[in-house]
mmCIF file of C-alpha atoms and ligand atoms in Angstrom:
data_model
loop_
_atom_site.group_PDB
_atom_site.id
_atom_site.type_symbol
_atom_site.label_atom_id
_atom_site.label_comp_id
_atom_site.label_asym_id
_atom_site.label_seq_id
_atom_site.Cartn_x
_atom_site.Cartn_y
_atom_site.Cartn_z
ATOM 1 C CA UNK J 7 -134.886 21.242 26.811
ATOM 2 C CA UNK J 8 -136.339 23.749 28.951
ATOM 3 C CA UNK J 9 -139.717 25.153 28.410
ATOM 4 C CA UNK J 10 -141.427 28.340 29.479
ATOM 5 C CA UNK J 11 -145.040 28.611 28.795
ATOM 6 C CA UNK J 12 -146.345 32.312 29.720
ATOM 7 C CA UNK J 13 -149.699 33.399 29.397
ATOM 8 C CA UNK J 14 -149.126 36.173 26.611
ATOM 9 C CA UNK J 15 -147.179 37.757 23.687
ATOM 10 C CA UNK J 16 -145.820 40.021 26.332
ATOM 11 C CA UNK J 17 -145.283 37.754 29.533
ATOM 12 C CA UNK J 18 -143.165 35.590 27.441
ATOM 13 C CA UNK J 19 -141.044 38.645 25.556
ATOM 14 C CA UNK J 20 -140.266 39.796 28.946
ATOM 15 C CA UNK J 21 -139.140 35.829 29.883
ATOM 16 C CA UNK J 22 -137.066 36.060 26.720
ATOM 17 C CA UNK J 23 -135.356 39.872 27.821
ATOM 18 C CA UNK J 24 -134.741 37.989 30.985
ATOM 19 C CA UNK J 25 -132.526 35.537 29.822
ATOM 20 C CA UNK J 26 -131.145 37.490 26.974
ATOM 21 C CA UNK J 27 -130.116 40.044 30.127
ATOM 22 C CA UNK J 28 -128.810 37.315 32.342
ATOM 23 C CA UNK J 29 -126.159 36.582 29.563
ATOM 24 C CA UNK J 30 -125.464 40.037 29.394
ATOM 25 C CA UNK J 31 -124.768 40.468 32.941
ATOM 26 C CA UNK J 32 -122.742 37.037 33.414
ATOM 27 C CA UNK J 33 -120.666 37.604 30.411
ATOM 28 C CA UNK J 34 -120.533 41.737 29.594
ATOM 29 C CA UNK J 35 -118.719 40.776 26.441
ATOM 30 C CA UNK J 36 -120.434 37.868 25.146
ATOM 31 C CA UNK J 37 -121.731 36.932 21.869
ATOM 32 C CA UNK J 38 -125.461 37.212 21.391
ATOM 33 C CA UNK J 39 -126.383 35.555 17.905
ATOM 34 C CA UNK J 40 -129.854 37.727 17.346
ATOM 35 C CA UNK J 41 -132.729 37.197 14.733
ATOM 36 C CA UNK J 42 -135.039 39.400 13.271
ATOM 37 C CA UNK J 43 -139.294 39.103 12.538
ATOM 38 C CA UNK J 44 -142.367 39.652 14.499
ATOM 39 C CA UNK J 45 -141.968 37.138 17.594
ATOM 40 C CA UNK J 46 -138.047 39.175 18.861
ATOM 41 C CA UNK J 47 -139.384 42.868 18.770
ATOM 42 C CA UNK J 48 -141.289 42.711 22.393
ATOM 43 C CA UNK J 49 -137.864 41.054 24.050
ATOM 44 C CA UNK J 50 -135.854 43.878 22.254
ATOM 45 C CA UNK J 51 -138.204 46.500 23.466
ATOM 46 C CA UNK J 52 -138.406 45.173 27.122
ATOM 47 C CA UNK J 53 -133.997 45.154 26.690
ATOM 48 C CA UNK J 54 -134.274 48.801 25.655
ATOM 49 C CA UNK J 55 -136.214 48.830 29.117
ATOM 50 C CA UNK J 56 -133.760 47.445 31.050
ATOM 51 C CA UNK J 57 -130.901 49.485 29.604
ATOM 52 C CA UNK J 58 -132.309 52.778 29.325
ATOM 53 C CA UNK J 59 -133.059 51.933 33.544
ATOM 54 C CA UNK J 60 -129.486 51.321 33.761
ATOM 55 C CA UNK J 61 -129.647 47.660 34.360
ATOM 56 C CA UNK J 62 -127.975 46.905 30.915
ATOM 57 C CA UNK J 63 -124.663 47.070 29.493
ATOM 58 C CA UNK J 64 -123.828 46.319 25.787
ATOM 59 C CA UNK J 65 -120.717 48.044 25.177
ATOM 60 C CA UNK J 66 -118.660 44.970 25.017
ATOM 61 C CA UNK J 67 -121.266 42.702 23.464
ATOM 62 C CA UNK J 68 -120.659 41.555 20.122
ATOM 63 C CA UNK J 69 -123.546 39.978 18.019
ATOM 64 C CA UNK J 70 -123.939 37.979 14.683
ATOM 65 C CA UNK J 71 -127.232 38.230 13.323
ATOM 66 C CA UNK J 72 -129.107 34.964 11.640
ATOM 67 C CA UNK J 73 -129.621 36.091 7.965
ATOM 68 C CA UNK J 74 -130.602 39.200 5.491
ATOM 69 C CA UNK J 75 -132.171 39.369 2.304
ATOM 70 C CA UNK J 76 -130.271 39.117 -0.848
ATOM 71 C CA UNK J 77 -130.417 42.419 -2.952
ATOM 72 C CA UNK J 78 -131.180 45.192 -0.007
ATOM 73 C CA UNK J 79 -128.628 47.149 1.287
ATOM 74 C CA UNK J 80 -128.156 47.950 5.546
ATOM 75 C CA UNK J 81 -130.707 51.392 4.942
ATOM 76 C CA UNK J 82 -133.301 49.560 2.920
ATOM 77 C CA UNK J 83 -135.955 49.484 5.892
ATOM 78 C CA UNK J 84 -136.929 46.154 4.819
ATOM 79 C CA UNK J 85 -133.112 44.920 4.975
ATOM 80 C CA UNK J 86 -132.519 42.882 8.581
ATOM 81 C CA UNK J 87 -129.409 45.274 9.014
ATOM 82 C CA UNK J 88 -132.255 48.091 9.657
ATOM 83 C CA UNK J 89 -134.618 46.385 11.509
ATOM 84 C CA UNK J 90 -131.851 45.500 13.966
ATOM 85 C CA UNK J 91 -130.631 49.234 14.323
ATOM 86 C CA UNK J 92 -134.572 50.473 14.645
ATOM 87 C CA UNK J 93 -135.392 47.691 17.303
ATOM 88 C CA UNK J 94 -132.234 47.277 19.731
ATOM 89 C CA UNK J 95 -128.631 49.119 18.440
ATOM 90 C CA UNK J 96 -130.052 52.454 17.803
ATOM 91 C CA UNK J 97 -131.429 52.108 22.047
ATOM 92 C CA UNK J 98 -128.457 51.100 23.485
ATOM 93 C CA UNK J 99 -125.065 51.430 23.436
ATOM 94 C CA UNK J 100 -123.509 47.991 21.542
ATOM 95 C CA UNK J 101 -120.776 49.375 19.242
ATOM 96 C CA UNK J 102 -122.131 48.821 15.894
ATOM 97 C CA UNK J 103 -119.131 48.009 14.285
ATOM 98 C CA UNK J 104 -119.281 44.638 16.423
ATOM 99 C CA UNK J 105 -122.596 44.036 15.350
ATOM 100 C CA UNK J 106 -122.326 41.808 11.855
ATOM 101 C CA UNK J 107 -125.251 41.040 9.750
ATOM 102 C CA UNK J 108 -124.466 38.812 6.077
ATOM 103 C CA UNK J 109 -123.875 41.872 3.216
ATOM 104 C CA UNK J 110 -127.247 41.988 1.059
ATOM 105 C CA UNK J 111 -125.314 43.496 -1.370
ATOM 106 C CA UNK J 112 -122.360 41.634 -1.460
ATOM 107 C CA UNK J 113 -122.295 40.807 -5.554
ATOM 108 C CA UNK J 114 -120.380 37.208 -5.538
ATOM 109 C CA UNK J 115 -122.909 35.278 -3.099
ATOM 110 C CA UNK J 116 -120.199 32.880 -2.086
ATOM 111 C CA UNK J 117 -117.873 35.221 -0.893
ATOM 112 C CA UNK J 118 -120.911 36.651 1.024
ATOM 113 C CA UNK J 119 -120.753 32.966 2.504
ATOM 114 C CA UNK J 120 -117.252 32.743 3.182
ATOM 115 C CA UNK J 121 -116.959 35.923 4.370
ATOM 116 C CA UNK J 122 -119.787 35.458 7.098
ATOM 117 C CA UNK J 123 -118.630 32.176 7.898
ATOM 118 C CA UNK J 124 -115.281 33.347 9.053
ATOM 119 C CA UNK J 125 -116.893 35.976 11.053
ATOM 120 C CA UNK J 126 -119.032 33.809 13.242
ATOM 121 C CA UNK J 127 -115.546 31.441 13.692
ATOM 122 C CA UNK J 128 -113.232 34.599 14.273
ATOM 123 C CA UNK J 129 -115.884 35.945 16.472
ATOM 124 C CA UNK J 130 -117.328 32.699 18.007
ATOM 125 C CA UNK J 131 -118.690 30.646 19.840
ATOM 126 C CA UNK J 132 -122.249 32.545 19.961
ATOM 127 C CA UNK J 133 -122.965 32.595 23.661
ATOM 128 C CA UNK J 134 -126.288 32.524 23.423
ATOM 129 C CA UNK J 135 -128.526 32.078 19.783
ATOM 130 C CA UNK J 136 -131.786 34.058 19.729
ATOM 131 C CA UNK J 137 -133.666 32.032 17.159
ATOM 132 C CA UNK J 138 -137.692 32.375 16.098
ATOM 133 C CA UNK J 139 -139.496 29.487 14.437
ATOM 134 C CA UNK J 140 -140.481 30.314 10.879
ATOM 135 C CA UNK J 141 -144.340 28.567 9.679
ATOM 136 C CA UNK J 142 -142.725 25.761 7.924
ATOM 137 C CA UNK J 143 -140.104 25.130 10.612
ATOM 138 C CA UNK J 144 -137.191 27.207 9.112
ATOM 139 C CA UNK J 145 -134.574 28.849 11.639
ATOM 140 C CA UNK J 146 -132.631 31.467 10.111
ATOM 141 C CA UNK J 147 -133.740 30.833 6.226
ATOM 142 C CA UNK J 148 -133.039 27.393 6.881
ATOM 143 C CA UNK J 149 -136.280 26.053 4.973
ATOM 144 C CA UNK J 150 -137.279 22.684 4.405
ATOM 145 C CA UNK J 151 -134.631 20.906 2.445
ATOM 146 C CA UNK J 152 -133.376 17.243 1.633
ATOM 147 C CA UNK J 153 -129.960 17.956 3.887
ATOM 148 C CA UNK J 154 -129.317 20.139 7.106
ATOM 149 C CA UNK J 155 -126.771 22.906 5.589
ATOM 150 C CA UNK J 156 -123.722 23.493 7.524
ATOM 151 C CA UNK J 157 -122.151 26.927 7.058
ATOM 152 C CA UNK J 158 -124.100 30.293 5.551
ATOM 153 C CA UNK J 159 -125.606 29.949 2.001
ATOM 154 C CA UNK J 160 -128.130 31.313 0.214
ATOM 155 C CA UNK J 161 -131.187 30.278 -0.048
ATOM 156 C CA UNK J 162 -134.234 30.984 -2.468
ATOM 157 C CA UNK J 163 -136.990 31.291 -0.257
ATOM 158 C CA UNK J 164 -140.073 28.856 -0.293
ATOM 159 C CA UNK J 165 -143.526 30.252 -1.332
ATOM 160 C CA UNK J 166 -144.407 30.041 2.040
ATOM 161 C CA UNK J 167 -142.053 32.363 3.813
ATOM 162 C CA UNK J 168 -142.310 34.781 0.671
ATOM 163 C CA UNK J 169 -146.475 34.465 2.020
ATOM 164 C CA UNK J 170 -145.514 34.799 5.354
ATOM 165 C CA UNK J 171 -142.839 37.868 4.995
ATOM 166 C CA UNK J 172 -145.235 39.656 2.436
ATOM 167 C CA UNK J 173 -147.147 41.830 5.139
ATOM 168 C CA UNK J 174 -143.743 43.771 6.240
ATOM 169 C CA UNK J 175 -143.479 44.674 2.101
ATOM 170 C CA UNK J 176 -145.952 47.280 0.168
ATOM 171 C CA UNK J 177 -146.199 44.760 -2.397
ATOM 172 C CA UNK J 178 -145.920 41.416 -2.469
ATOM 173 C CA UNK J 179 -143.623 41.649 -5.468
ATOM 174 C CA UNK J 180 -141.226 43.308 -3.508
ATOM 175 C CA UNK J 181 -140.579 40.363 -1.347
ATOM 176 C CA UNK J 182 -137.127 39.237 -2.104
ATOM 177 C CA UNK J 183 -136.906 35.839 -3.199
ATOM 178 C CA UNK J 184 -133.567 34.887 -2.050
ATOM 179 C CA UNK J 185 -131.554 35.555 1.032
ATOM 180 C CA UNK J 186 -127.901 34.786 2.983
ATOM 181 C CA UNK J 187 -128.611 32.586 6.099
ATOM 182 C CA UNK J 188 -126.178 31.377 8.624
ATOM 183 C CA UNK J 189 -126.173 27.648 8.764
ATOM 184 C CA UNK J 190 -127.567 25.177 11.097
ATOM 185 C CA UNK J 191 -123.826 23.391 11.469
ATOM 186 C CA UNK J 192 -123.494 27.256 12.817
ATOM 187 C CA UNK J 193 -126.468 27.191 14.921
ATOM 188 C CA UNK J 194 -126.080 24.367 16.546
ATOM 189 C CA UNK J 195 -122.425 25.222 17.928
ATOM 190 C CA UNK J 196 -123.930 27.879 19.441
ATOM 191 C CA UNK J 197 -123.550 27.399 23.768
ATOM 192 C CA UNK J 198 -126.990 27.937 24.297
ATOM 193 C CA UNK J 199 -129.881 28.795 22.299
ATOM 194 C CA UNK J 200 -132.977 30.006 22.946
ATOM 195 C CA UNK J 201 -136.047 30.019 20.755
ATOM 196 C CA UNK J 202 -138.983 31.940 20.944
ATOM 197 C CA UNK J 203 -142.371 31.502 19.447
ATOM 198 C CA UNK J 204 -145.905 33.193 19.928
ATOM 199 C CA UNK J 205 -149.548 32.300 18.515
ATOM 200 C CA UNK J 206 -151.676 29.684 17.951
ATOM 201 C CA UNK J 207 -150.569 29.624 13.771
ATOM 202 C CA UNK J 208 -147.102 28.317 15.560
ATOM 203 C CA UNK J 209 -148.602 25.321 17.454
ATOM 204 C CA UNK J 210 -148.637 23.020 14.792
ATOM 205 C CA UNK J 211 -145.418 23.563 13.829
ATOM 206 C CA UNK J 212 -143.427 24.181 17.072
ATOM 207 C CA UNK J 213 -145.312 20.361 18.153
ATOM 208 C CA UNK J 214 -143.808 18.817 14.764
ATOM 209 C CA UNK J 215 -140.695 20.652 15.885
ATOM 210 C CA UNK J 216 -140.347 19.380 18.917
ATOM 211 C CA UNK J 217 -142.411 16.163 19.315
ATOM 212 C CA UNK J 218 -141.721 14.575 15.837
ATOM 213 C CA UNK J 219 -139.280 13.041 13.854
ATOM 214 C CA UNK J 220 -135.183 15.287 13.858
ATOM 215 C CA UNK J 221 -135.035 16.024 9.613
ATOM 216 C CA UNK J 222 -134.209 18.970 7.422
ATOM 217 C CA UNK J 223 -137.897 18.465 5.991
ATOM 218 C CA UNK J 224 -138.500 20.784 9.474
ATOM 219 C CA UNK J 225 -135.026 22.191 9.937
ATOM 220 C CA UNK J 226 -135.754 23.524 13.551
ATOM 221 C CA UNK J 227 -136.109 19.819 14.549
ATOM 222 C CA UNK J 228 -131.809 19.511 15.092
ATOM 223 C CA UNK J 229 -132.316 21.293 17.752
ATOM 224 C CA UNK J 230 -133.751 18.178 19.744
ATOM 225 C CA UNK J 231 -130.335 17.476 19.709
ATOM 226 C CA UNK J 232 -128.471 20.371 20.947
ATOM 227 C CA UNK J 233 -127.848 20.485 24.845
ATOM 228 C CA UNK J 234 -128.874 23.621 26.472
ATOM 229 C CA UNK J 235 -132.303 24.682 24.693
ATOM 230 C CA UNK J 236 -135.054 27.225 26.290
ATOM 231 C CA UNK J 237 -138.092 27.025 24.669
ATOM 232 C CA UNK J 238 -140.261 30.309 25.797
ATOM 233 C CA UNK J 239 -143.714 30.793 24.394
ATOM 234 C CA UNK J 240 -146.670 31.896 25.000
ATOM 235 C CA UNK J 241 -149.928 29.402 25.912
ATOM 236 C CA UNK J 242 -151.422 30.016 22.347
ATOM 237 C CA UNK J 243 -147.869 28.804 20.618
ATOM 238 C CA UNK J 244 -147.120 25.830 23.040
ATOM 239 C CA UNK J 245 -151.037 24.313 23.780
ATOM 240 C CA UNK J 246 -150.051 21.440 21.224
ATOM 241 C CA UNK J 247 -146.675 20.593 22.697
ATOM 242 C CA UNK J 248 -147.612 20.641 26.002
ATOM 243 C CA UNK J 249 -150.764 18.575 25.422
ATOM 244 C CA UNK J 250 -148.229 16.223 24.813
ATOM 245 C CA UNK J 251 -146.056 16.711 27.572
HETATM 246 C C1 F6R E 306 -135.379 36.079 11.028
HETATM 247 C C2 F6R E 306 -135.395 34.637 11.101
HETATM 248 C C3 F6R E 306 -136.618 33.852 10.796
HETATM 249 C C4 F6R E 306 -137.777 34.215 11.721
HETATM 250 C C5 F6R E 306 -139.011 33.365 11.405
HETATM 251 C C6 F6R E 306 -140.177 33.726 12.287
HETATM 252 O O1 F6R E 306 -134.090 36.567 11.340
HETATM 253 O O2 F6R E 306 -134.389 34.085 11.384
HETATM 254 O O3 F6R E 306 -136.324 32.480 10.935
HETATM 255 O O4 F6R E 306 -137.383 34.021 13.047
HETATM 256 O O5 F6R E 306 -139.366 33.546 10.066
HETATM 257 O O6 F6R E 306 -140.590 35.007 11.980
HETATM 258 P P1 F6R E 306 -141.705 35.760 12.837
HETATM 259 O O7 F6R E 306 -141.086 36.025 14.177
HETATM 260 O O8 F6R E 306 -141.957 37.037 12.090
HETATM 261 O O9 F6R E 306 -142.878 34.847 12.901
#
């Protein structure tokens, strides 16, 4: 695993944009697998950057995104579907109809499932999987579970991630409580991943993570064994891990 430890929130989005870019550039129509939440917005911005100075290209990029929230549809501005077009497709110019996010609204949750899961294979391999680090060690909505899942499922969401995902809803009420997430058997067939964390409420968890034992009890743990990891974070995030080190 490789690990980048900048100093800040933005030193270490810009890291992030870097490597996000150099896929870009190596492989104009690669597949970026992208993920939503606080930690991605400053690499998305600092992308924007770099295409709107005309370093960037994303018209033959396709990407898959992680997960989405059962029950809100693509213009619900909490849905994933709409942060994605406010913070990168709505900036540059990725054709959005090769841009694929699971269907909130999709009424029989397994096709939902299916339907994704034949996307990422017709689509696949991702090139290169964006992934942030949820408080209790969930990537995607994978949360803490007895079993890694392989393909997309739904998921009801732990009281912890409905805590955590509360301050992006008016109430906390209107947090949903389920959601579609890609697998990890998905995840971890990506080529390359790269996961992204910031702040010292991470450290704990990106050390168990990392450092302890591989189980689904802290599902981003697999990735010890995936071969081409980047770790970027910033000092806050990493100080227990690299203690360690
Ligand atoms: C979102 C996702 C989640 C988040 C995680 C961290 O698509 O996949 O796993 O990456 O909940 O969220 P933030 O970045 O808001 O701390």
């Amino acid at each position: 695993m490789k690990i980048y430890c900048e100093k800040d929130y933005k030193t270490m989005s810009r890291r992030a944009a870097g490597i996000l870019a150099a896929q870009v550039i190596l492989k104009p129509d690669c597949v970026l697998g992208l993920a939503t939440g606080s930690t991605p917005e400053g690499a998305y911005e600092e992308l924007i950057r770099r295409y709107q100075a005309g370093e960037l290209d994303f018209s033959k990029v396709t990407s898959v995104n992680l997960d989405e929230y059962k029950g809100l549809s693509g213009d619900n501005d909490q849905s994933y579907r709409y942060f994605m077009n406010v913070h990168l497709f709505n900036h540059v110019n990725i054709d959005k109809s090769r841009t694929f996010v699971p269907d909130g609204l999709g009424e029989d949750p397994e096709k939902v499932c299916a339907d994704y899961d034949e996307i990422i294979r017709r689509e696949g391999p991702v090139d290169l999987q964006l992934l942030g680090l949820g408080n209790n060690g969930h990537i995607g909505f994978n949360e803490p579970a007895s079993v890694f899942e392989k393909g997309t499922h739904c998921v009801d969401l732990t009281e912890s991630t409905i805590e955590a995902n509360k301050r992006f809803f008016e109430k906390e009420e209107d947090v949903p409580r389920q959601a579609f997430t890609m697998g990890i058997g998905s995840i971890m067939q990506a080529k390359k991943i790269l996961i992204i964390v910031s702040g010292e409420g991470k450290a704990d968890i990106v050390a168990r993570a990392f450092r302890g034992p591989v189980t689904p009890e802290v599902p981003a743990s697999i990735l010890q064994f995936h071969r081409d990891v980047t770790l970027v974070g910033d000092e806050a995030a990493l100080g227990n891990l690299m203690k360690n080190y």
